[in-house]
Short mmCIF file of C-alpha atoms and ligand atoms in Angstrom, two decimals:
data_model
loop_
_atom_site.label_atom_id
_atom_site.label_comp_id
_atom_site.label_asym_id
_atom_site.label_seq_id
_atom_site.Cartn_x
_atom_site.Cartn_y
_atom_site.Cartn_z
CA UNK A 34 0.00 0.00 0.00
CA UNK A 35 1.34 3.24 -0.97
CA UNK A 36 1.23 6.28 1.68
CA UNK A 37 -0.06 9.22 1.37
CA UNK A 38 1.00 12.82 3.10
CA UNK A 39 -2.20 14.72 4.47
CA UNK A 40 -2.59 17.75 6.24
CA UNK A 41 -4.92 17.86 8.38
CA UNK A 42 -6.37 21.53 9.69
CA UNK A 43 -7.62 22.30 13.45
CA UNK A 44 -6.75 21.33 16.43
CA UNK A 45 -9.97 19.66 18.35
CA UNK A 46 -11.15 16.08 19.34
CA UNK A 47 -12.23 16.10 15.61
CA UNK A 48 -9.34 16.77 14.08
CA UNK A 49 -7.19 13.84 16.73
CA UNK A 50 -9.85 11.33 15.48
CA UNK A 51 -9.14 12.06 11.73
CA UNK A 52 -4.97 12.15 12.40
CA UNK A 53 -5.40 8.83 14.29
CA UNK A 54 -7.44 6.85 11.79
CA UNK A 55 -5.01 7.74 8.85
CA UNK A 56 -2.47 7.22 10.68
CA UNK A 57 -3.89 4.06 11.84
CA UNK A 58 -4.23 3.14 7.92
CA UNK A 59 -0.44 3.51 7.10
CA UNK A 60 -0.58 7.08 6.32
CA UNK A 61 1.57 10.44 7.18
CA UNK A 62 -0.30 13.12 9.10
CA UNK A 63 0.73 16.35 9.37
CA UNK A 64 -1.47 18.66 11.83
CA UNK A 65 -1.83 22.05 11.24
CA UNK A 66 -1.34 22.43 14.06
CA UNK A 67 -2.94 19.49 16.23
CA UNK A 68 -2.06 19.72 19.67
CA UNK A 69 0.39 17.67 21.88
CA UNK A 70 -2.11 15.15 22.69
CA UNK A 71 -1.85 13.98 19.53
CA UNK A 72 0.95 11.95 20.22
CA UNK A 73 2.16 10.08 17.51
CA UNK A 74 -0.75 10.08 15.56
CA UNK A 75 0.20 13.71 13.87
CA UNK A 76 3.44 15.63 13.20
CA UNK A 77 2.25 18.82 14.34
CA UNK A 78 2.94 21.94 11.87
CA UNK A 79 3.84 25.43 13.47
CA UNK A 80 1.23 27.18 11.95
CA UNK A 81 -1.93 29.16 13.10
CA UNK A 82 -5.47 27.42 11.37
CA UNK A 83 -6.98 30.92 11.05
CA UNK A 84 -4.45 31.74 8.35
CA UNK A 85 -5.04 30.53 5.42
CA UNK A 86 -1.56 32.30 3.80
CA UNK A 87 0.52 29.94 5.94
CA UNK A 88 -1.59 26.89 5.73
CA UNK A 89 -1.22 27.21 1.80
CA UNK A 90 2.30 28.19 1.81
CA UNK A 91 2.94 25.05 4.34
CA UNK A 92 0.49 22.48 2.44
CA UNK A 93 2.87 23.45 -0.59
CA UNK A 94 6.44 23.10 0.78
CA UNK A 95 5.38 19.85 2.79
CA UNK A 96 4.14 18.56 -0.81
CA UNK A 97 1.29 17.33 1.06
CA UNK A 98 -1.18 15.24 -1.54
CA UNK A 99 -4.54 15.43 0.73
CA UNK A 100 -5.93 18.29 3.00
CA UNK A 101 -8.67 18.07 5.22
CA UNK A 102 -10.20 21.04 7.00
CA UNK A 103 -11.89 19.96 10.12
CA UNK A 104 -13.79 23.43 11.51
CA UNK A 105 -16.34 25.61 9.82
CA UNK A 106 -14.92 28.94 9.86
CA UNK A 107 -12.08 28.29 7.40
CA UNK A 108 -13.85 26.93 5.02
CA UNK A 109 -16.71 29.68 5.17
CA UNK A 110 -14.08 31.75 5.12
CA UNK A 111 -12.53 30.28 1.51
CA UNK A 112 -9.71 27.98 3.21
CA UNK A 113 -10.55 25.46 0.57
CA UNK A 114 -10.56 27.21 -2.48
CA UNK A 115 -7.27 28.54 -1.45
CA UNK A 116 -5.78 25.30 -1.03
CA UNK A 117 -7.39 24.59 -4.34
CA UNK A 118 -6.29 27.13 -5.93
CA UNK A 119 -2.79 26.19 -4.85
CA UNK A 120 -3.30 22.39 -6.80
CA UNK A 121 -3.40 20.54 -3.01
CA UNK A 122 -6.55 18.29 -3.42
CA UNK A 123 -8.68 19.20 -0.51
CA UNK A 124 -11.64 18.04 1.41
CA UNK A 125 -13.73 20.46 2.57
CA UNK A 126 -16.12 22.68 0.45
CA UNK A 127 -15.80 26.11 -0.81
CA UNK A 128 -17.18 29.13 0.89
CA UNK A 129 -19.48 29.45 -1.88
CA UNK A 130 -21.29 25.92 -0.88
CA UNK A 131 -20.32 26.28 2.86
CA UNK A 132 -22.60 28.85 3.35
CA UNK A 133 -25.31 26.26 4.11
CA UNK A 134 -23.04 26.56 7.28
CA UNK A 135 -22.18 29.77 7.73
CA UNK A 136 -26.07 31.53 6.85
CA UNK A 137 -29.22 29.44 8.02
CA UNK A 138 -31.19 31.80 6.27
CA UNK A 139 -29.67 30.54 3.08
CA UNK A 140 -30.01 27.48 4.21
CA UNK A 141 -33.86 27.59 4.46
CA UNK A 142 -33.89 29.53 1.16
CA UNK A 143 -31.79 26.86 -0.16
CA UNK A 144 -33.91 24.06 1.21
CA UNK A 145 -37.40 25.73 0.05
CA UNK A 146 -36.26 26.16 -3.38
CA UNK A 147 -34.84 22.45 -3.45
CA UNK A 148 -37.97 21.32 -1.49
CA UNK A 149 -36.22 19.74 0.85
CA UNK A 150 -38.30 18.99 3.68
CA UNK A 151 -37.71 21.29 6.34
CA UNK A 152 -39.55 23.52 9.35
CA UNK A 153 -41.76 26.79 7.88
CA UNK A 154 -39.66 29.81 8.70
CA UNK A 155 -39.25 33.25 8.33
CA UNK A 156 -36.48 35.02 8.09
CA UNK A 157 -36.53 38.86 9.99
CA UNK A 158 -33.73 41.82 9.97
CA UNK A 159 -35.61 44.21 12.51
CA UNK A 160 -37.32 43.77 16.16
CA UNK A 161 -40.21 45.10 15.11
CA UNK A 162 -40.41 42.39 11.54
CA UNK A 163 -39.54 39.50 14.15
CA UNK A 164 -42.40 40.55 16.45
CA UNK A 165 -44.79 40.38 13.12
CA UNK A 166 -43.71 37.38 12.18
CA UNK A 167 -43.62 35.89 15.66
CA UNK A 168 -47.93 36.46 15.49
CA UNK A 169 -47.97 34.18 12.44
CA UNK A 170 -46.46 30.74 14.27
CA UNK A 171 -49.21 28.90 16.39
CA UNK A 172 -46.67 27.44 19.00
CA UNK A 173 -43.29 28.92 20.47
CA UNK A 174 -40.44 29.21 17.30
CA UNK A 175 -37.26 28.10 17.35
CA UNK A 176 -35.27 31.78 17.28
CA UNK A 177 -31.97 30.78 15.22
CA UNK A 178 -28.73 33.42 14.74
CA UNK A 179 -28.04 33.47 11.19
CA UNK A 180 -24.23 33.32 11.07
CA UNK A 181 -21.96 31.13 13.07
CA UNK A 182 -22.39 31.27 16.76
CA UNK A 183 -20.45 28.56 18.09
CA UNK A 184 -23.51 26.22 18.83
CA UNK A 185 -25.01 29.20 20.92
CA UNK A 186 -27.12 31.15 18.84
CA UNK A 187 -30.17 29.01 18.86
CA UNK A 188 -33.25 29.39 21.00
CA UNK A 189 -35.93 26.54 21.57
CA UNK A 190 -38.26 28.73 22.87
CA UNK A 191 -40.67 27.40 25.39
CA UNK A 192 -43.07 30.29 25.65
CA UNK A 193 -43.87 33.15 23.17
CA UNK A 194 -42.26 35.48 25.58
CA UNK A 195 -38.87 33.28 25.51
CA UNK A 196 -38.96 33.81 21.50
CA UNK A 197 -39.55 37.94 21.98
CA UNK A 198 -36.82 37.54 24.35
CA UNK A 199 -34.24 36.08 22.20
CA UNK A 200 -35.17 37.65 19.13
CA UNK A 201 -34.70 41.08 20.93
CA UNK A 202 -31.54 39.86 22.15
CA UNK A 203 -29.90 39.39 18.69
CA UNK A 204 -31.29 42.57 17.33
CA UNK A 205 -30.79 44.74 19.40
CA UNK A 206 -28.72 43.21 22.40
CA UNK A 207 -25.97 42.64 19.99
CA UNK A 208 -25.70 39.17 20.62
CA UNK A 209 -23.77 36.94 18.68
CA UNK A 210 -22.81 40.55 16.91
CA UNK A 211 -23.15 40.42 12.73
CA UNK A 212 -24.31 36.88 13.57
CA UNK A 213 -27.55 37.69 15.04
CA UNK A 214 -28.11 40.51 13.08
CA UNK A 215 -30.04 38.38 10.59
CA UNK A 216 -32.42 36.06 12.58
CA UNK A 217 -34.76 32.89 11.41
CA UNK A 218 -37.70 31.86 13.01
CA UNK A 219 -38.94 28.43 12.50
CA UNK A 220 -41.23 26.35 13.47
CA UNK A 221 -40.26 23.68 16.19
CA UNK A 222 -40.46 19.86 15.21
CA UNK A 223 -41.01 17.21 17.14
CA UNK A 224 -39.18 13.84 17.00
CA UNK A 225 -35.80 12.44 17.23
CA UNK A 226 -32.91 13.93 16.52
CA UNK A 227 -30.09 11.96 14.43
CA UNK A 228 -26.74 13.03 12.48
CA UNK A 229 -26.46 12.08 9.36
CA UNK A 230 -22.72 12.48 7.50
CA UNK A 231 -21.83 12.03 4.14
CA UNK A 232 -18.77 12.22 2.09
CA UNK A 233 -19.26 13.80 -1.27
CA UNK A 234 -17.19 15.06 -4.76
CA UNK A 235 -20.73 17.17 -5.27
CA UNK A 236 -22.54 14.47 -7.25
CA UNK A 237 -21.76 11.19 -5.09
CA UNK A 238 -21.86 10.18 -1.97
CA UNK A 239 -20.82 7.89 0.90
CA UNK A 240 -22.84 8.21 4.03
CA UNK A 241 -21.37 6.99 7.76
CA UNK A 242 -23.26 5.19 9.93
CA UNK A 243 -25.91 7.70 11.88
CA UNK A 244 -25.05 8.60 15.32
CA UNK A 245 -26.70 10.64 17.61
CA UNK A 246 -24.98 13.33 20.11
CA UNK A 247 -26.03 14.66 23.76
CA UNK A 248 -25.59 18.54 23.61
CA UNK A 249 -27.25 18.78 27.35
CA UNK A 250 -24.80 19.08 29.75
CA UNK A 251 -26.99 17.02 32.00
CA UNK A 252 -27.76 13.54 32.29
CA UNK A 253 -31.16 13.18 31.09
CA UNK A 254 -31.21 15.80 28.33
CA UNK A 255 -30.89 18.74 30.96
CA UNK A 256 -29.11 21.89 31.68
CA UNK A 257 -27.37 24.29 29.38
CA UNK A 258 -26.09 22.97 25.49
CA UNK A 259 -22.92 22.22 24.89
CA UNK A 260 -20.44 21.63 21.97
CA UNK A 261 -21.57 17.99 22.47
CA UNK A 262 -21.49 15.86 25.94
CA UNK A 263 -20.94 12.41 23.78
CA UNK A 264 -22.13 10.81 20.92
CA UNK A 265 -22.54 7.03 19.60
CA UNK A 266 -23.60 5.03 16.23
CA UNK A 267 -25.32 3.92 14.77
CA UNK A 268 -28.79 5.73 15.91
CA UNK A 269 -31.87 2.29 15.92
CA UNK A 270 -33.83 5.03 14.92
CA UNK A 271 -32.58 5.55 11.70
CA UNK A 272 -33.77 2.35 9.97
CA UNK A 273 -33.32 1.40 5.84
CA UNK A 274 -36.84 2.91 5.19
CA UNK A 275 -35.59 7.03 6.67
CA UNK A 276 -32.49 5.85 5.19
CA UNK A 277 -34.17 5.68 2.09
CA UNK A 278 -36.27 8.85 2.24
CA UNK A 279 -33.15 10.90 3.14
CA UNK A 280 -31.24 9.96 0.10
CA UNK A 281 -34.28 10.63 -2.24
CA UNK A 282 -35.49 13.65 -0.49
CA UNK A 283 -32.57 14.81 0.83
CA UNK A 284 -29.22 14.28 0.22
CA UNK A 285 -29.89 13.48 -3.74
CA UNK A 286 -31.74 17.27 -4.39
CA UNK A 287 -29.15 18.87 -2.12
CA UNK A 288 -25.98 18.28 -4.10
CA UNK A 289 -28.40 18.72 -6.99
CA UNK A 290 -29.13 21.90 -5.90
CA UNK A 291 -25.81 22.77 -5.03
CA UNK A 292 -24.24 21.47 -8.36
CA UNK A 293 -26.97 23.48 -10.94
CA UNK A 294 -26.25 26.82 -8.51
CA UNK A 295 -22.51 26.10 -9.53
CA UNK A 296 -20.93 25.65 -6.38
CA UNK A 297 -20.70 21.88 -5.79
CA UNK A 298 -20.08 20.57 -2.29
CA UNK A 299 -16.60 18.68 -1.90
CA UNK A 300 -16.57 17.50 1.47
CA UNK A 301 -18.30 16.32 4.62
CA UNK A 302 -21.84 17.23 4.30
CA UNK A 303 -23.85 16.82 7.73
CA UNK A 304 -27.42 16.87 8.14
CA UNK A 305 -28.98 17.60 11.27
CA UNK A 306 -32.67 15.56 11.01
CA UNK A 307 -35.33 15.08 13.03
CA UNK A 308 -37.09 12.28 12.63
CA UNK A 309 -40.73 12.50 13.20
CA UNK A 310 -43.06 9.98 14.93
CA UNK A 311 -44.12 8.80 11.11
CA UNK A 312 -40.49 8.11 10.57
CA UNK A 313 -40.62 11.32 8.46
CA UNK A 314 -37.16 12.84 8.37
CA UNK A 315 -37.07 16.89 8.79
CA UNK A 316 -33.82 19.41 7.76
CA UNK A 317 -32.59 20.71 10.97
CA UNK A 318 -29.57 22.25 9.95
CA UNK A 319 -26.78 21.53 7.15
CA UNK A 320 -22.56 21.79 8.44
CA UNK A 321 -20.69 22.02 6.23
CA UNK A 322 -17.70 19.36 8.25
CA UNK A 323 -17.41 16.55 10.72
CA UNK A 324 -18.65 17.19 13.79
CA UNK A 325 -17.27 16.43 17.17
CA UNK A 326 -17.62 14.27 18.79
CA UNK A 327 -19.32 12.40 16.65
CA UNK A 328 -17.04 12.01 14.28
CA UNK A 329 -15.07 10.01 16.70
CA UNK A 330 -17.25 6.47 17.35
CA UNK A 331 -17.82 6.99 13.26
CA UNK A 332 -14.11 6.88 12.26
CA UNK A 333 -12.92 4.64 15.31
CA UNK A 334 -15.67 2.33 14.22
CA UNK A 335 -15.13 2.94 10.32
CA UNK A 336 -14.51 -0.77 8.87
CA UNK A 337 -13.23 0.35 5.34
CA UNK A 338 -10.04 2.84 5.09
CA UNK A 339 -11.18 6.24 4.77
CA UNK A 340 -8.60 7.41 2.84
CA UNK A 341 -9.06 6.14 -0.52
CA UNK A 342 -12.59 7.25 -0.21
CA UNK A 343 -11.38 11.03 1.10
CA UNK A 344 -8.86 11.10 -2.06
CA UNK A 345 -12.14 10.24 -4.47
CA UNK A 346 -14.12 12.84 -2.83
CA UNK A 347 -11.32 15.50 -3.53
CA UNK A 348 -10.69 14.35 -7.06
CA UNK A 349 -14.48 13.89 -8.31
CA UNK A 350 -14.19 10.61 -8.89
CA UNK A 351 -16.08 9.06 -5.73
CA UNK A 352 -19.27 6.50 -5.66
CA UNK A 353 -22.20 5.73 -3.95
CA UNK A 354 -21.54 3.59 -0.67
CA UNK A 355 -23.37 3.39 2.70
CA UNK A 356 -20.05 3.05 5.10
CA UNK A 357 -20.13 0.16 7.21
CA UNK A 358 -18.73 0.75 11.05
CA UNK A 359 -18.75 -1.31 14.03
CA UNK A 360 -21.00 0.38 16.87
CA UNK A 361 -18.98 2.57 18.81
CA UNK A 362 -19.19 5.25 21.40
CA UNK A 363 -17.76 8.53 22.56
CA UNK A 364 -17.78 10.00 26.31
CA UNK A 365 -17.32 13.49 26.92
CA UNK A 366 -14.76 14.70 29.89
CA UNK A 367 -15.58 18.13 30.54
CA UNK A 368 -13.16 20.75 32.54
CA UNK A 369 -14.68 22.68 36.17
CA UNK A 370 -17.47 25.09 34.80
CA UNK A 371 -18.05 24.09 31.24
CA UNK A 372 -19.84 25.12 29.17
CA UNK A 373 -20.03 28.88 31.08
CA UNK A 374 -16.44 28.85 31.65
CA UNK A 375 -13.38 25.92 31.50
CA UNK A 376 -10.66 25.31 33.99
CA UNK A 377 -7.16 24.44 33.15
CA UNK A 378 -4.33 23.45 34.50
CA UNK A 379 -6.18 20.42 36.46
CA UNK A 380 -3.93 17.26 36.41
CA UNK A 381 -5.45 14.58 34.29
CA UNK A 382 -4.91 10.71 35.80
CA UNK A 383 -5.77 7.43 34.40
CA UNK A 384 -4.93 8.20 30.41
CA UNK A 385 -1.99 5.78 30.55
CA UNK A 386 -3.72 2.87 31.87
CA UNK A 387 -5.70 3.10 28.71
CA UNK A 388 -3.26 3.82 26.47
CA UNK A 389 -2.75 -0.20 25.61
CA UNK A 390 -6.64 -0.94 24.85
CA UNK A 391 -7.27 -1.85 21.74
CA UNK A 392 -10.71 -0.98 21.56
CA UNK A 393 -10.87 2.26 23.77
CA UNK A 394 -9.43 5.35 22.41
CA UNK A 395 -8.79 8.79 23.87
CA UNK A 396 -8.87 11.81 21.90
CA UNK A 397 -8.18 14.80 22.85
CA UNK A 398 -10.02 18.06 22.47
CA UNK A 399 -8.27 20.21 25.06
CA UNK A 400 -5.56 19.10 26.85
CA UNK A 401 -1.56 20.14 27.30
CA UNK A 402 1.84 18.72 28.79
CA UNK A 403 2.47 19.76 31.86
CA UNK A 404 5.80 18.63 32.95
CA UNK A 405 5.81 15.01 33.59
CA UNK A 406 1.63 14.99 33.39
CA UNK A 407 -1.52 15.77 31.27
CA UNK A 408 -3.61 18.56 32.53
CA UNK A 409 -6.98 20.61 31.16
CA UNK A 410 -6.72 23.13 28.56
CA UNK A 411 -10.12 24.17 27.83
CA UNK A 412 -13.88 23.77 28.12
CA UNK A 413 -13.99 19.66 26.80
CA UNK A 414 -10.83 17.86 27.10
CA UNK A 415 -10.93 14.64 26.18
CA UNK A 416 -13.49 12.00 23.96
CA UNK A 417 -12.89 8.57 25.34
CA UNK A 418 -14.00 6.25 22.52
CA UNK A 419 -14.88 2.60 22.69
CA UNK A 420 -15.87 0.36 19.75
CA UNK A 421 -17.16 -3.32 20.03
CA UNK A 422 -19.52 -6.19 18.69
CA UNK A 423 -22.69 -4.63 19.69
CA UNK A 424 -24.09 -1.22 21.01
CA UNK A 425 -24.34 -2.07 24.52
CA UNK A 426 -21.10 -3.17 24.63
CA UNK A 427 -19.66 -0.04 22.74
CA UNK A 428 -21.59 1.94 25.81
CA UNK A 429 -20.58 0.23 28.77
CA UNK A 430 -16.80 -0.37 27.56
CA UNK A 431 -16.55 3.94 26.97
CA UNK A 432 -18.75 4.61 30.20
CA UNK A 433 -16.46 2.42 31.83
CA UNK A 434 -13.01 3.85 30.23
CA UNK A 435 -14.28 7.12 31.17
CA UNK A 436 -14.67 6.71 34.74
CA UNK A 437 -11.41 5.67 35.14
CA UNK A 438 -9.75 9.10 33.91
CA UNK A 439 -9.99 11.24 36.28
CA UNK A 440 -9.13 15.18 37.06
CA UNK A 441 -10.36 17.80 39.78
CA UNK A 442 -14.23 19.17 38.70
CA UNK A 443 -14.63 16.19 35.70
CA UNK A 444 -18.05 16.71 34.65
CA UNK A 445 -19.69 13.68 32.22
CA UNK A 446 -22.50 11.74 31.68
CA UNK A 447 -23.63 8.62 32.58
CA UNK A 448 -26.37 7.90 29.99
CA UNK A 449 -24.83 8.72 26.48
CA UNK A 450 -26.73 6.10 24.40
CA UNK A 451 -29.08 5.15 26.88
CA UNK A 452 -32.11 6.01 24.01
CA UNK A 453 -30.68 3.13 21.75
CA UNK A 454 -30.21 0.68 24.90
N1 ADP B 626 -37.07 23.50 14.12
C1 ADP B 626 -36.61 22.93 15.23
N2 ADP B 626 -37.41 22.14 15.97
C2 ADP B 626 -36.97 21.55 17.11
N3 ADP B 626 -35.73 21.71 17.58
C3 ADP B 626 -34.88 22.49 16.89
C4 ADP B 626 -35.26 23.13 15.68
N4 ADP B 626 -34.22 23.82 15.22
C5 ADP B 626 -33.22 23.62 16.10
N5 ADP B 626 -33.60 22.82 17.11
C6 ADP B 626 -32.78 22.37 18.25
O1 ADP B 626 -31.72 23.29 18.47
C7 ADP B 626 -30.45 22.66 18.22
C8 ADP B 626 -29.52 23.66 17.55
O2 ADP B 626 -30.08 24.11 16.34
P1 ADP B 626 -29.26 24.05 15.00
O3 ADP B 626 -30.12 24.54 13.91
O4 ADP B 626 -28.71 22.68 14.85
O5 ADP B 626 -28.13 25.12 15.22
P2 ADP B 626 -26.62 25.07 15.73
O6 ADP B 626 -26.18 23.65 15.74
O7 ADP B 626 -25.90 25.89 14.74
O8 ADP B 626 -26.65 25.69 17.08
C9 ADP B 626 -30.79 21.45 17.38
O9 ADP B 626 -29.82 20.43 17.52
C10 ADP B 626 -32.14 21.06 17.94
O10 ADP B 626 -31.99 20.34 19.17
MG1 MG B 627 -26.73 21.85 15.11
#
């Protein structure tokens, strides 16, 4: 087998989870710029992933063949066609197509054109437009930030007062800034919520087994969202017949839409869904990358290399294929404080002991060297991942793996999964 040099871009969970597997298949990793944690999974690159003059100008001396960009803001931002641009094959979409990212007003607009199925909305500019609109929805809208907020510009509004609240908050608070200076309403849905990824050149595509995250910080779907508490796949809920629907529906008159509008999507495509109690699949929201830490039981639990199928995807050359993965599971450590604030500096213990597993895997999100020992360095720390025969398994094994790390204020949960038990 021949190896390839990739770069991959960011530094997060997501990022160690796509060093690791191509590593894992024989390959050379460079992060740009990873972190320590890493390990020997990446050789970390000196260079900032919010500037997309060095990453270019690095991607081209290191004569890397493949580069993936892991967060959203590059590539709304235009990382990829720079890279592009450059001749370095690249996963990751353009900011032309990323926008059904960066603006979920285009988004809906996209979706309503394409009739994909998705919640009525409107989308407002002014308090007083918002408060207009807000008399035309029955029930309580969802009050959504246009632009990127960092998973915090969405309200699920319980009461019509909670909407007014949060719609006057982004225009004319300031919250969220240009973000919420655009803001959609939508009507909410009801159902269950599932991730759907898929790999695509713009006309094909190969989908990963769904998974479901836990953005609660609390056990039992409670407290205040996170960037994701823990995640696991594949979601029972998501059976061949919604499988089926989302690829006609969905995913088929997406890229559709994408490709006639001229700005294919080469990349991960996610789709947020909720699945309704007719097994009806609904649009939440597109990304326009991985997302962690889902991406984590996918690619731990991936049972083909990924690689070939990343290097088709960036050359246009890549076919249909559902992705077949062993169930696996991801459990979130969280730092003293998260998600309002993060402590660091907190010794981490007990990430030797599974260092020799074969089936557990820790990734890490936000950690650092501290002398002789591992200790916090932001808000979540670490994803420990477990794969194994069956689902249950998969859950107890990185329940299990994840009580024994341990630091001072750990917060995690207990039930990641426990829908799908
Ligand atoms: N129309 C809706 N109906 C019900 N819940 C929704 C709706 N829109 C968003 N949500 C909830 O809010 C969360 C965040 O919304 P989303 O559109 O995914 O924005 P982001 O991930 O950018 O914060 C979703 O995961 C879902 O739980
Ligand atoms: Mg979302």
């Amino acid at each position: 087998m021949s190896t390839t040099r990739v770069m991959i871009v960011g530094n997060g969970g997501r990022e160690h989870a796509l060093a690791w597997r191509l590593t894992h298949e024989g390959h050379e990793v460079l992060a740009a710029p990873g972190r320590e944690g890493y390990g020997d999974d990446a050789r970390r690159l000196d260079v900032d992933a919010g500037d997309p003059e060095a990453l270019v100008a690095r991607a081209r001396d290191e004569r890397v063949e493949l580069a993936v960009v892991g967060p959203e803001q590059p590539l709304v931002d235009g990382l990829a066609d720079r890279l592009r641009d450059a001749g370095i094959p690249t996963v990751g979409p353009s900011a032309a197509a990323a926008e059904l990212e960066g603006s979920k007003a285009a988004a809906k607009r996209f979706m309503v054109e394409h009739d994909v199925p998705t919640a009525r909305h409107e989308t407002v500019r002014t308090l007083a437009e918002g408060l207009a609109a807000l008399e035309r929805f029955e029930a309580p809208p969802v009050v959504k930030a246009d632009g990127l907020a960092a998973g915090k510009g969405v309200t699920v509004a319980e009461t019509m007062d909670e909407a007014r609240a949060a719609l006057r908050e982004c225009l004319e608070g300031g919250a969220f800034g240009a973000a919420g200076r655009t803001v959609v309403l939508e009507q909410r849905l009801r159902g269950q919520e599932v991730s759907l990824f898929a790999l695509t050149d713009g006309s094909a595509a190969a989908t990963f087994l769904p998974a479901q995250d836990h953005k609660r910080l609390g056990e039992g779907d409670t407290g205040p969202n996170t960037g994701g508490m823990g995640a696991y796949a594949p979601a029972p809920i998501y059976d061949e017949a919604v499988a089926a629907k989302v690829r006609s529906r969905i995913l088929a008159p997406t890229l559709a839409g994408l490709r006639a509008q001229g700005r294919p999507f080469v990349g991960v495509l996610f789709v947020g869904l909720m699945i309704d109690d007719a097994g009806e699949p609904w649009v939440i929201e597109y990304n326009c990358r991985f997302g962690d830490p889902e991406v984590q039981p996918l690619l731990f639990g991936l049972r083909v290399p990924l690689l070939p199928r990343l290097l088709d995807a960036a050359h246009g050359r890549l076919r249909d294929e559902v992705l077949p993965g062993d169930p696996a599971a991801t459990v979130v450590l969280a730092s003293a404080g998260y998600p309002r604030s993060s402590h660091v500096g907190d010794r981490i213990e007990g990430l030797e002991a599974l260092a020799g597993e074969a089936d557990v895997k820790a990734f890490h999100a936000g950690t650092r060297r501290a002398g002789d020992a591992w200790v916090t360095d932001g808000g979540r720390v670490l994803g420990i991942c477990a794969r194994a025969p069956s689902l249950p398994a998969a859950l107890d094994r990185a329940r299990a793996a994840a009580e024994s790390v341990r630091f001072d204020g750990v917060q995690m949960r207990r039930d990641i999964g426990a829908r799908a038990r």
